[in-house]
Amino acid sequence: MIRTYTELSRLKSFEERYEYLRLPGAVGVPTFGFDRHLNQRFYTSHEWRKVRNIVTIRDNGCDLGIPGRDVQRGLLVHHMNPIAPEDLEDFNPDILDPEYLISVSHTTHNAIHFGSDRILVAVPPERRPGDTRLW
């Protein structure tokens, strides 16, 4: 399944977007192994920094692009479709296409990769005048 920003943007809630992006990963399973140097070089490149800024602005610095879920620290730009060493070696143009990227918090990024919604940060319920019920 190829995930796209266009499809993701049709989903209105944070929970729906998270489910769309969630991967069946596991903690401790290497993704790049000995090819880690490829991904480290890519994430420090001028091209990556440029597209990362474009995506951050498009998403208004919000987690999964959801208004009101501002990422205060540690905003990441996530590849919606996992990349492989071959994508970097052969330079697959999709790795720099904003259509396949989304802004996320560090916590959301880990939840997506490791398939655990237990670590996601819940948004407190909206308060209304006269509301005396505590969270």
XYZ file of N, CA and C in Angstrom:
405
model
N 0.842 -1.182 0.000
C 0.000 0.000 0.000
C 0.883 1.240 0.000
N 0.693 2.108 -0.964
C 1.418 3.373 -1.037
C 0.567 4.432 -0.355
N 1.118 5.026 0.696
C 0.404 6.058 1.447
C 0.729 7.424 0.842
N -0.284 8.308 0.743
C -0.071 9.640 0.189
C -0.638 10.701 1.118
N -0.067 11.889 1.030
C -0.557 13.007 1.816
C -1.973 13.374 1.388
N -2.261 13.279 0.104
C -3.602 13.600 -0.401
C -4.655 12.724 0.272
N -4.407 11.416 0.352
C -5.351 10.512 1.022
C -5.418 10.805 2.514
N -4.260 11.005 3.122
C -4.202 11.280 4.555
C -4.996 12.538 4.903
N -4.883 13.570 4.081
C -5.547 14.842 4.394
C -7.070 14.729 4.365
N -7.601 13.701 3.755
C -9.057 13.486 3.751
C -9.550 12.951 5.099
N -8.644 12.392 5.873
C -8.984 11.884 7.200
C -8.910 13.048 8.177
N -9.973 13.305 8.895
C -10.046 14.510 9.724
C -9.482 14.348 11.128
N -9.570 13.175 11.721
C -9.129 13.029 13.106
C -7.691 12.526 13.183
N -7.053 12.854 14.283
C -5.695 12.402 14.558
C -5.652 10.875 14.586
N -6.637 10.269 15.237
C -6.678 8.808 15.374
C -6.784 8.125 14.016
N -7.599 8.660 13.109
C -7.723 8.076 11.767
C -6.401 8.189 11.003
N -5.762 9.331 11.127
C -4.489 9.520 10.435
C -3.413 8.597 11.002
N -3.403 8.449 12.313
C -2.435 7.540 12.929
C -2.647 6.109 12.415
N -3.878 5.646 12.405
C -4.170 4.279 11.932
C -3.764 4.093 10.470
N -3.957 5.115 9.659
C -3.569 5.069 8.242
C -2.055 4.873 8.103
N -1.285 5.493 9.002
C 0.170 5.470 8.895
C 0.854 4.362 9.690
N 0.154 3.778 10.643
C 0.772 2.807 11.553
C 1.406 1.645 10.795
N 2.611 1.277 11.243
C 3.371 0.186 10.623
C 3.477 -0.983 11.603
N 3.660 -2.185 11.094
C 3.758 -3.354 11.977
C 5.184 -3.586 12.477
N 5.877 -2.525 12.868
C 7.265 -2.651 13.305
C 7.385 -3.222 14.701
N 8.622 -3.481 15.087
C 8.902 -3.997 16.428
C 10.179 -3.341 16.945
N 10.241 -3.119 18.231
C 11.420 -2.526 18.857
C 12.595 -3.480 18.708
N 13.756 -2.943 18.354
C 14.968 -3.747 18.261
C 15.210 -4.387 16.914
N 14.295 -4.217 15.960
C 14.487 -4.773 14.626
C 15.181 -3.711 13.778
N 16.397 -3.981 13.291
C 17.122 -2.956 12.530
C 16.441 -2.663 11.196
N 16.458 -1.375 10.811
C 15.860 -1.007 9.526
C 16.931 -0.843 8.458
N 18.058 -0.234 8.805
C 19.119 -0.030 7.822
C 20.355 -0.867 8.110
N 20.485 -1.375 9.316
C 21.624 -2.224 9.662
C 22.957 -1.575 9.321
N 23.784 -2.281 8.552
C 25.109 -1.777 8.190
C 25.052 -0.656 7.158
N 23.894 -0.407 6.584
C 23.746 0.671 5.598
C 23.284 1.979 6.250
N 23.380 2.073 7.551
C 22.936 3.256 8.303
C 23.609 4.540 7.807
N 24.851 4.438 7.341
C 25.570 5.611 6.843
C 24.836 6.280 5.682
N 24.101 5.491 4.889
C 23.343 6.054 3.772
C 22.254 6.990 4.275
N 21.527 6.517 5.260
C 20.423 7.325 5.761
C 20.941 8.525 6.547
N 22.064 8.407 7.233
C 22.643 9.540 7.957
C 23.115 10.620 6.983
N 23.699 10.233 5.890
C 24.142 11.200 4.872
C 22.944 11.889 4.235
N 21.902 11.124 3.952
C 20.697 11.690 3.336
C 20.053 12.740 4.243
N 19.880 12.423 5.530
C 19.176 13.328 6.439
C 19.973 14.577 6.812
N 21.221 14.678 6.358
C 21.978 15.912 6.558
C 22.177 16.668 5.243
N 21.582 16.182 4.163
C 21.764 16.809 2.847
C 20.953 18.099 2.717
N 21.414 18.959 1.840
C 20.717 20.216 1.540
C 19.319 19.935 0.976
N 19.201 18.941 0.105
C 17.910 18.605 -0.515
C 16.886 18.188 0.535
N 17.324 17.346 1.498
C 16.403 16.903 2.550
C 15.977 18.081 3.414
N 16.913 18.914 3.806
C 16.578 20.066 4.659
C 15.599 21.003 3.973
N 15.756 21.162 2.688
C 14.850 22.037 1.929
C 13.426 21.471 1.916
N 13.271 20.188 1.581
C 11.929 19.592 1.533
C 11.338 19.458 2.927
N 12.170 19.222 3.925
C 11.697 19.159 5.308
C 11.061 20.485 5.711
N 11.670 21.601 5.334
C 11.102 22.915 5.632
C 9.782 23.142 4.902
N 9.704 22.706 3.664
C 8.467 22.838 2.883
C 7.324 22.084 3.560
N 7.590 20.854 3.991
C 6.564 20.021 4.634
C 6.164 20.605 5.990
N 7.123 21.083 6.749
C 6.827 21.681 8.050
C 5.910 22.893 7.892
N 6.181 23.724 6.909
C 5.334 24.898 6.652
C 3.952 24.463 6.178
N 3.888 23.507 5.270
C 2.601 23.016 4.764
C 1.727 22.503 5.905
N 2.340 21.787 6.862
C 1.601 21.188 7.975
C 1.471 22.129 9.177
N 1.934 23.373 9.031
C 1.870 24.376 10.106
C 2.533 23.889 11.395
N 3.522 23.006 11.289
C 4.221 22.514 12.467
C 3.347 21.679 13.383
N 2.285 21.100 12.832
C 1.337 20.320 13.637
C 1.545 18.822 13.448
N 1.335 18.077 14.517
C 1.461 16.625 14.507
C 0.427 16.023 13.563
N 0.897 15.290 12.561
C 0.072 14.688 11.514
C -0.744 15.741 10.757
N -0.287 16.993 10.813
C -0.968 18.075 10.100
C -2.319 18.440 10.682
N -2.590 18.055 11.932
C -3.881 18.335 12.574
C -3.789 19.677 13.310
N -4.607 20.675 12.910
C -4.592 21.960 13.604
C -4.856 21.776 15.103
N -4.101 22.528 15.906
C -4.242 22.431 17.353
C -3.327 21.405 17.992
N -2.652 20.603 17.180
C -1.706 19.605 17.713
C -0.289 20.067 17.395
N 0.003 21.296 17.811
C 1.308 21.897 17.548
C 2.418 21.073 18.181
N 3.498 20.911 17.441
C 4.674 20.223 17.969
C 5.605 21.308 18.496
N 5.783 21.323 19.807
C 6.587 22.363 20.449
C 8.085 22.093 20.333
N 8.471 20.838 20.424
C 9.887 20.463 20.351
C 10.018 19.173 19.554
N 11.112 19.072 18.815
C 11.453 17.811 18.168
C 10.569 17.404 17.007
N 10.090 18.369 16.221
C 9.283 18.026 15.058
C 10.122 17.216 14.071
N 9.544 16.143 13.571
C 10.189 15.299 12.563
C 9.341 15.313 11.306
N 9.987 15.113 10.172
C 9.240 14.896 8.929
C 9.409 13.418 8.606
N 8.267 12.744 8.557
C 8.209 11.287 8.450
C 7.924 10.849 7.019
N 8.661 9.832 6.558
C 8.359 9.197 5.276
C 7.152 8.288 5.480
N 6.064 8.583 4.824
C 4.826 7.819 4.987
C 4.980 6.395 4.461
N 5.879 6.218 3.509
C 6.195 4.897 2.965
C 7.656 4.624 3.310
N 7.912 3.602 4.111
C 9.293 3.360 4.568
C 10.283 3.324 3.412
N 11.438 3.929 3.647
C 12.477 3.920 2.624
C 13.460 2.791 2.912
N 14.111 2.342 1.874
C 15.084 1.249 1.966
C 16.433 1.759 1.469
N 17.508 1.065 1.792
C 18.824 1.491 1.301
C 18.862 1.687 -0.219
N 18.128 0.869 -0.962
C 18.113 0.995 -2.420
C 17.535 2.332 -2.872
N 16.563 2.850 -2.113
C 15.973 4.149 -2.456
C 17.020 5.253 -2.384
N 17.950 5.130 -1.453
C 18.998 6.130 -1.302
C 20.133 5.894 -2.291
N 20.492 4.648 -2.510
C 21.588 4.332 -3.440
C 21.224 4.700 -4.873
N 19.990 4.390 -5.273
C 19.536 4.651 -6.645
C 18.833 6.002 -6.779
N 18.747 6.744 -5.704
C 18.034 7.999 -5.575
C 16.628 7.940 -6.181
N 15.747 7.292 -5.457
C 14.326 7.261 -5.794
C 13.769 8.662 -5.523
N 13.233 9.357 -6.523
C 12.753 10.733 -6.324
C 11.609 10.839 -5.311
N 10.914 9.740 -5.037
C 9.820 9.763 -4.057
C 10.299 10.134 -2.652
N 11.572 9.914 -2.344
C 12.052 10.194 -0.994
C 12.104 11.689 -0.696
N 11.994 12.526 -1.734
C 11.962 13.974 -1.552
C 10.643 14.589 -2.007
N 9.647 13.775 -2.232
C 8.346 14.256 -2.702
C 7.439 14.536 -1.500
N 7.011 15.801 -1.297
C 6.139 16.129 -0.164
C 4.844 15.311 -0.116
N 4.435 14.756 -1.233
C 3.217 13.933 -1.264
C 3.363 12.684 -0.399
N 4.601 12.296 -0.096
C 4.859 11.091 0.693
C 5.479 11.400 2.054
N 5.328 12.657 2.510
C 5.923 13.094 3.773
C 4.882 13.773 4.650
N 5.075 13.704 5.978
C 4.151 14.330 6.933
C 4.940 14.744 8.176
N 4.531 15.850 8.790
C 5.133 16.312 10.045
C 4.571 15.501 11.209
N 5.451 15.094 12.115
C 5.035 14.334 13.296
C 5.878 14.732 14.501
N 5.354 14.459 15.685
C 6.149 14.595 16.903
C 6.992 13.332 17.055
N 7.992 13.408 17.908
C 8.845 12.243 18.162
C 8.019 11.066 18.692
N 7.091 11.363 19.604
C 6.251 10.311 20.189
C 5.371 9.661 19.130
N 4.743 10.479 18.282
C 3.895 9.929 17.215
C 4.732 9.102 16.246
N 5.935 9.576 15.937
C 6.823 8.847 15.033
C 7.122 7.451 15.580
N 7.426 7.373 16.874
C 7.692 6.066 17.483
C 6.445 5.185 17.483
N 5.296 5.773 17.755
C 4.046 4.997 17.753
C 3.763 4.443 16.352
N 3.999 5.230 15.332
C 3.784 4.770 13.947
C 4.697 3.584 13.646
N 5.964 3.713 13.971
C 6.926 2.661 13.625
C 6.780 1.396 14.453
N 6.384 1.545 15.701
C 6.328 0.376 16.569
C 4.901 -0.080 16.852
N 3.915 0.554 16.174
C 2.529 0.105 16.236
C 1.890 0.149 17.601
N 2.285 1.103 18.450
C 1.727 1.158 19.797
C 1.092 2.519 20.055
N -0.233 2.559 20.077
C -0.929 3.822 20.334
C -0.943 4.162 21.825
N -0.447 3.266 22.674
C -0.422 3.525 24.122
C 0.482 4.698 24.476
N 1.472 5.000 23.628
C 2.396 6.088 23.953
C 1.951 7.440 23.406
N 0.863 7.468 22.631
C 0.398 8.728 22.057
C -0.112 9.670 23.140
N 0.082 10.948 22.907
C -0.363 11.972 23.849
C -1.805 12.334 23.535
N -2.666 12.204 24.536
C -4.081 12.543 24.355
C -4.268 14.044 24.516
N -5.170 14.601 23.738
C -5.510 16.011 23.856
C -6.587 16.142 24.919
N -6.404 17.066 25.884
C -7.438 17.225 26.910
C -8.760 17.641 26.275
N -9.890 17.254 26.870
C -11.180 17.638 26.305
C -11.347 19.153 26.342
N -12.100 19.668 25.389
C -12.341 21.104 25.301
C -13.161 21.560 26.504
N -12.726 22.628 27.135
C -13.435 23.182 28.287
C -14.495 24.167 27.802
N -15.598 24.251 28.549
C -16.695 25.162 28.211
C -17.084 25.943 29.466
N -17.669 27.133 29.292
C -18.114 27.908 30.462
C -19.088 27.090 31.320
N -18.879 27.121 32.638
C -19.727 26.383 33.547
C -19.341 24.942 33.738
N -18.326 24.486 32.997
C -17.864 23.107 33.100
C -17.043 22.964 34.377
N -17.505 22.186 35.306
C -16.781 21.996 36.563
C -16.189 20.608 36.693
N -16.389 19.780 35.697
C -15.864 18.414 35.737
C -14.364 18.447 35.441
N -13.586 17.803 36.273
C -12.147 17.733 36.058
C -11.854 16.674 35.007
N -10.654 16.771 34.426
C -10.263 15.811 33.397
C -10.313 14.449 34.000
